[in-house]
Amino acid sequence: MFLNNEIKNNIFTALCVLFGLAGVGFLLIIICSLIYKGILGLSPAIFTLPTAFGGLANAILGQIILVFMASVFGLFIGSFAGIYISEYSKNKAVKNGLICVIEILLSTPSIIVGVFIYAIFVSTFGSYSGIAGSLALGFIMLCVVAKTFFEALGSVDPKLKEASYALGASKRQVIMSVMMANARPALITGVILGVARIAGESAPLLFTNANNDFFSFDIFSSLPSLSVSIYEFSLSSDEALRNAAWSGALLLLIMVLGANIISKIMFLKRK
Amino acid sequence: MKELSFKVLIRFGAYFVVFLALLLFAVLVFKSSATFKSFGIGFIFDSVWDVNKGHFGGGAAIYATLLSTALAMIFALPVALGVGVFLTHILAKRFRAFFSICIELLAAIPSIIYGMWGFLYFVPLVGSIFGGSGVGLLASAGVLAIMILPLIACVSKDAINAVPKSVVESAYALGATRAQVLCQVVLPRAKTGILAGAILALARALGETMAVVFLMGGVLKVQPSLVEPASSIALTIALQFGEAMTNPAHESALFALAFILFVISALCSSGVRYVFK
């Protein structure tokens, strides 16, 4: 061989450095091109006019309502399921089965969640609605929250649990006041990541909530939504609307990455 | 009383999740049964999809899904391993937190943004290098690779970190170079973890919808060229479901595609659990 070990080692190191920088480079390229394209379309109209007139104000508001309703649903059911898996399932097979179910649901493509909610909810009630949209988003959130809860509660020191039982605390008190408090940073991080994840989803909304071009707070009919508005604007032939789509994408990115960075900082501080 | 209601609530949450999962499976089976009844298992291999004649075959969509995912994995896996090694063994300690947060942020970018970005910057690049329109399997695979890169990189970073320090140090003490230590000692030991990350990424790439909407073109036929429009399962559902709501046979065929996609992704995620055991 012409290549001795030293040269091979240098090639290997150089490749790894190149790939590592490429990974960070992709992030920078995407963020920079989004800022570059998004700033062009930013105007006061974006924040004041509804999507029917080329703004995004109703979409932002509608997205907040959708994500809020979805988070309430996902947070309650998801946390209950997570606590059950970690604390109440005594049989190992049951526990493994439940974890398996959660992981299968977690990896289910979001478009399938969309058509599922369409089949059981939208086609039963006959119309797209904000409730159906938030159920679809909540379904995704639920799995993220459940996984976060059983992993975080599972990593709490058993000695802490035993000590509180020894002091005469009931199971509910141990879980709610001792274990949840102990695992709080991990729980909050997981919840923020879950919210950020559903805030950026659009595929499950296509057939459940669809979109509304005007201001609307009626959850029994279509709500306006930011991600679907971006999708519709970006396919438009109108230059101004396409620019508005880029501004919307920039706003979405700021929201999602902002939530992620906050959760990361909270987690690092705790360590 | 409080104790009991708490227990009931918790139980309700867990049963509800199982109920949802069963319901999802049942709905997919029930809705797709008409298609599988009339076309049989041949639906998977038949590549003719003609809505007007009422003939449906999933072959073309399955072909595009599997090929774009396979290409994305081929692009992403070596780069992601490189990123993992870079983050754990090459980068100076004080930069590690910053760089890994950057890689994790890459995973958090919504897929619709990847789609818009890819359509504006990546598709013309592919078109000018390989000819054709640029929209197609290659452009989708390229952007999917960027999307799944951080998933594999983060999991393999953790797997590489979990290799005991003593093993790494004794390999260095024997006079091995960094490339030898990593390729012959560390990476083989971290293999299961890396495999689990790769399977997770596979599931994500298979079901990706919004990015692919912009990048694949949406023409439902078996497309041998990588730079001409094609259509994956998720894309076909996204594009055709709206018009299929009034046509039961069409809707059922789309549910059959959804069922196939669900089964593939369920197999992937049980694969992760199998690998970890």
mmCIF file of C-alpha atoms in Angstrom, chain A residues 99-243:
data_model
loop_
_atom_site.group_PDB
_atom_site.id
_atom_site.type_symbol
_atom_site.label_atom_id
_atom_site.label_comp_id
_atom_site.label_asym_id
_atom_site.label_seq_id
_atom_site.Cartn_x
_atom_site.Cartn_y
_atom_site.Cartn_z
ATOM 1 C CA ILE A 99 -43.577 1.442 25.321
ATOM 2 C CA CYS A 100 -43.665 -0.361 21.981
ATOM 3 C CA VAL A 101 -47.107 1.108 21.179
ATOM 4 C CA ILE A 102 -45.922 4.634 22.052
ATOM 5 C CA GLU A 103 -42.823 4.259 19.891
ATOM 6 C CA ILE A 104 -44.789 2.947 16.923
ATOM 7 C CA LEU A 105 -47.195 5.881 17.223
ATOM 8 C CA LEU A 106 -44.248 8.269 17.536
ATOM 9 C CA SER A 107 -42.694 7.070 14.288
ATOM 10 C CA THR A 108 -46.014 7.049 12.408
ATOM 11 C CA PRO A 109 -45.766 9.554 9.538
ATOM 12 C CA SER A 110 -47.759 12.683 10.361
ATOM 13 C CA ILE A 111 -49.764 12.488 7.130
ATOM 14 C CA ILE A 112 -51.181 9.148 8.303
ATOM 15 C CA VAL A 113 -52.292 10.826 11.545
ATOM 16 C CA GLY A 114 -54.019 13.394 9.323
ATOM 17 C CA VAL A 115 -55.985 10.868 7.273
ATOM 18 C CA PHE A 116 -56.802 8.883 10.434
ATOM 19 C CA ILE A 117 -58.391 11.894 12.139
ATOM 20 C CA TYR A 118 -60.130 12.660 8.845
ATOM 21 C CA ALA A 119 -61.618 9.164 8.767
ATOM 22 C CA ILE A 120 -62.863 9.086 12.356
ATOM 23 C CA PHE A 121 -63.694 12.738 12.976
ATOM 24 C CA VAL A 122 -64.025 14.905 9.872
ATOM 25 C CA SER A 123 -66.024 12.441 7.791
ATOM 26 C CA THR A 124 -68.298 11.728 10.774
ATOM 27 C CA PHE A 125 -69.108 15.364 11.469
ATOM 28 C CA GLY A 126 -68.979 16.391 7.854
ATOM 29 C CA SER A 127 -66.669 19.392 7.987
ATOM 30 C CA TYR A 128 -63.117 20.461 8.608
ATOM 31 C CA SER A 129 -62.716 21.938 12.062
ATOM 32 C CA GLY A 130 -60.189 23.433 14.418
ATOM 33 C CA ILE A 131 -60.994 20.654 16.881
ATOM 34 C CA ALA A 132 -60.078 17.971 14.343
ATOM 35 C CA GLY A 133 -56.846 19.816 13.524
ATOM 36 C CA SER A 134 -55.845 20.097 17.143
ATOM 37 C CA LEU A 135 -56.747 16.440 17.762
ATOM 38 C CA ALA A 136 -54.338 15.471 14.981
ATOM 39 C CA LEU A 137 -51.592 17.682 16.405
ATOM 40 C CA GLY A 138 -52.435 16.500 19.938
ATOM 41 C CA PHE A 139 -52.022 12.882 18.827
ATOM 42 C CA ILE A 140 -48.414 13.650 17.846
ATOM 43 C CA MET A 141 -47.779 15.688 21.010
ATOM 44 C CA LEU A 142 -49.213 12.921 23.194
ATOM 45 C CA CYS A 143 -46.583 10.419 22.071
ATOM 46 C CA VAL A 144 -43.718 12.881 22.585
ATOM 47 C CA VAL A 145 -44.978 13.771 26.089
ATOM 48 C CA ALA A 146 -45.592 10.154 27.095
ATOM 49 C CA LYS A 147 -42.079 9.139 26.011
ATOM 50 C CA THR A 148 -40.543 12.108 27.843
ATOM 51 C CA PHE A 149 -42.497 11.312 31.027
ATOM 52 C CA PHE A 150 -41.642 7.643 31.310
ATOM 53 C CA GLU A 151 -37.996 8.254 30.494
ATOM 54 C CA ALA A 152 -37.646 11.174 32.937
ATOM 55 C CA LEU A 153 -39.564 9.487 35.763
ATOM 56 C CA GLY A 154 -37.667 6.260 35.171
ATOM 57 C CA SER A 155 -34.366 8.053 35.735
ATOM 58 C CA VAL A 156 -35.351 9.422 39.173
ATOM 59 C CA ASP A 157 -33.232 7.882 41.924
ATOM 60 C CA PRO A 158 -35.187 4.984 43.531
ATOM 61 C CA LYS A 159 -33.734 5.935 46.945
ATOM 62 C CA LEU A 160 -35.682 9.194 46.808
ATOM 63 C CA LYS A 161 -38.871 7.251 46.153
ATOM 64 C CA GLU A 162 -38.207 4.838 49.004
ATOM 65 C CA ALA A 163 -37.396 7.658 51.413
ATOM 66 C CA SER A 164 -40.689 9.403 50.699
ATOM 67 C CA TYR A 165 -42.670 6.175 51.037
ATOM 68 C CA ALA A 166 -40.891 5.594 54.353
ATOM 69 C CA LEU A 167 -42.140 8.996 55.521
ATOM 70 C CA GLY A 168 -45.688 7.775 54.922
ATOM 71 C CA ALA A 169 -46.440 9.571 51.660
ATOM 72 C CA SER A 170 -49.110 8.077 49.415
ATOM 73 C CA LYS A 171 -48.340 6.971 45.862
ATOM 74 C CA ARG A 172 -50.015 10.071 44.425
ATOM 75 C CA GLN A 173 -47.997 12.350 46.703
ATOM 76 C CA VAL A 174 -44.756 10.572 45.829
ATOM 77 C CA ILE A 175 -45.392 10.894 42.100
ATOM 78 C CA MET A 176 -46.774 14.421 42.083
ATOM 79 C CA SER A 177 -44.596 16.160 44.683
ATOM 80 C CA VAL A 178 -41.373 14.171 44.781
ATOM 81 C CA MET A 179 -40.765 12.526 41.421
ATOM 82 C CA MET A 180 -42.247 15.231 39.204
ATOM 83 C CA ALA A 181 -40.333 17.911 41.069
ATOM 84 C CA ASN A 182 -37.125 15.937 40.751
ATOM 85 C CA ALA A 183 -37.526 15.292 37.039
ATOM 86 C CA ARG A 184 -38.885 18.748 36.254
ATOM 87 C CA PRO A 185 -36.124 20.089 33.951
ATOM 88 C CA ALA A 186 -36.311 16.996 31.738
ATOM 89 C CA LEU A 187 -40.112 17.139 31.710
ATOM 90 C CA ILE A 188 -40.235 20.818 30.765
ATOM 91 C CA THR A 189 -37.606 20.278 28.060
ATOM 92 C CA GLY A 190 -39.637 17.439 26.588
ATOM 93 C CA VAL A 191 -42.846 19.436 26.633
ATOM 94 C CA ILE A 192 -41.234 22.448 24.952
ATOM 95 C CA LEU A 193 -39.735 20.177 22.288
ATOM 96 C CA GLY A 194 -43.152 18.599 21.758
ATOM 97 C CA VAL A 195 -44.817 21.998 21.346
ATOM 98 C CA ALA A 196 -42.085 23.090 18.924
ATOM 99 C CA ARG A 197 -42.549 19.913 16.936
ATOM 100 C CA ILE A 198 -46.300 20.324 16.481
ATOM 101 C CA ALA A 199 -45.974 24.059 15.814
ATOM 102 C CA GLY A 200 -44.098 23.261 12.608
ATOM 103 C CA GLU A 201 -46.283 20.394 11.398
ATOM 104 C CA SER A 202 -48.499 21.034 8.413
ATOM 105 C CA ALA A 203 -49.208 17.622 6.873
ATOM 106 C CA PRO A 204 -51.721 16.493 9.544
ATOM 107 C CA LEU A 205 -53.606 19.780 9.210
ATOM 108 C CA LEU A 206 -54.255 19.477 5.466
ATOM 109 C CA PHE A 207 -57.249 17.144 5.757
ATOM 110 C CA THR A 208 -58.383 17.910 9.301
ATOM 111 C CA ASN A 209 -58.398 21.679 9.730
ATOM 112 C CA ALA A 210 -57.624 22.811 6.180
ATOM 113 C CA ASN A 211 -57.230 26.586 6.280
ATOM 114 C CA ASN A 212 -59.245 29.763 6.718
ATOM 115 C CA ASP A 213 -58.291 33.009 5.028
ATOM 116 C CA PHE A 214 -60.069 35.265 7.525
ATOM 117 C CA PHE A 215 -59.970 35.960 11.241
ATOM 118 C CA SER A 216 -61.829 33.170 12.963
ATOM 119 C CA PHE A 217 -62.099 31.916 16.534
ATOM 120 C CA ASP A 218 -64.743 29.300 15.812
ATOM 121 C CA ILE A 219 -63.125 25.980 16.691
ATOM 122 C CA PHE A 220 -66.026 24.075 15.132
ATOM 123 C CA SER A 221 -65.050 25.252 11.662
ATOM 124 C CA SER A 222 -61.672 25.712 9.958
ATOM 125 C CA LEU A 223 -59.209 27.882 11.837
ATOM 126 C CA PRO A 224 -56.522 29.841 10.010
ATOM 127 C CA SER A 225 -53.102 28.204 10.376
ATOM 128 C CA LEU A 226 -49.614 29.526 9.736
ATOM 129 C CA SER A 227 -47.974 26.391 8.379
ATOM 130 C CA VAL A 228 -50.738 25.628 5.877
ATOM 131 C CA SER A 229 -50.850 29.315 4.842
ATOM 132 C CA ILE A 230 -47.121 29.196 4.135
ATOM 133 C CA TYR A 231 -47.690 26.088 2.025
ATOM 134 C CA GLU A 232 -50.510 27.698 0.041
ATOM 135 C CA PHE A 233 -48.673 31.021 -0.421
ATOM 136 C CA SER A 234 -45.461 29.362 -1.564
ATOM 137 C CA LEU A 235 -47.289 27.581 -4.402
ATOM 138 C CA SER A 236 -48.967 30.810 -5.521
ATOM 139 C CA SER A 237 -48.018 32.493 -8.796
ATOM 140 C CA ASP A 238 -48.118 35.934 -7.156
ATOM 141 C CA GLU A 239 -44.644 37.258 -6.299
ATOM 142 C CA ALA A 240 -45.880 39.207 -3.264
ATOM 143 C CA LEU A 241 -47.590 36.138 -1.795
ATOM 144 C CA ARG A 242 -44.455 34.039 -2.307
ATOM 145 C CA ASN A 243 -42.461 36.685 -0.439
#
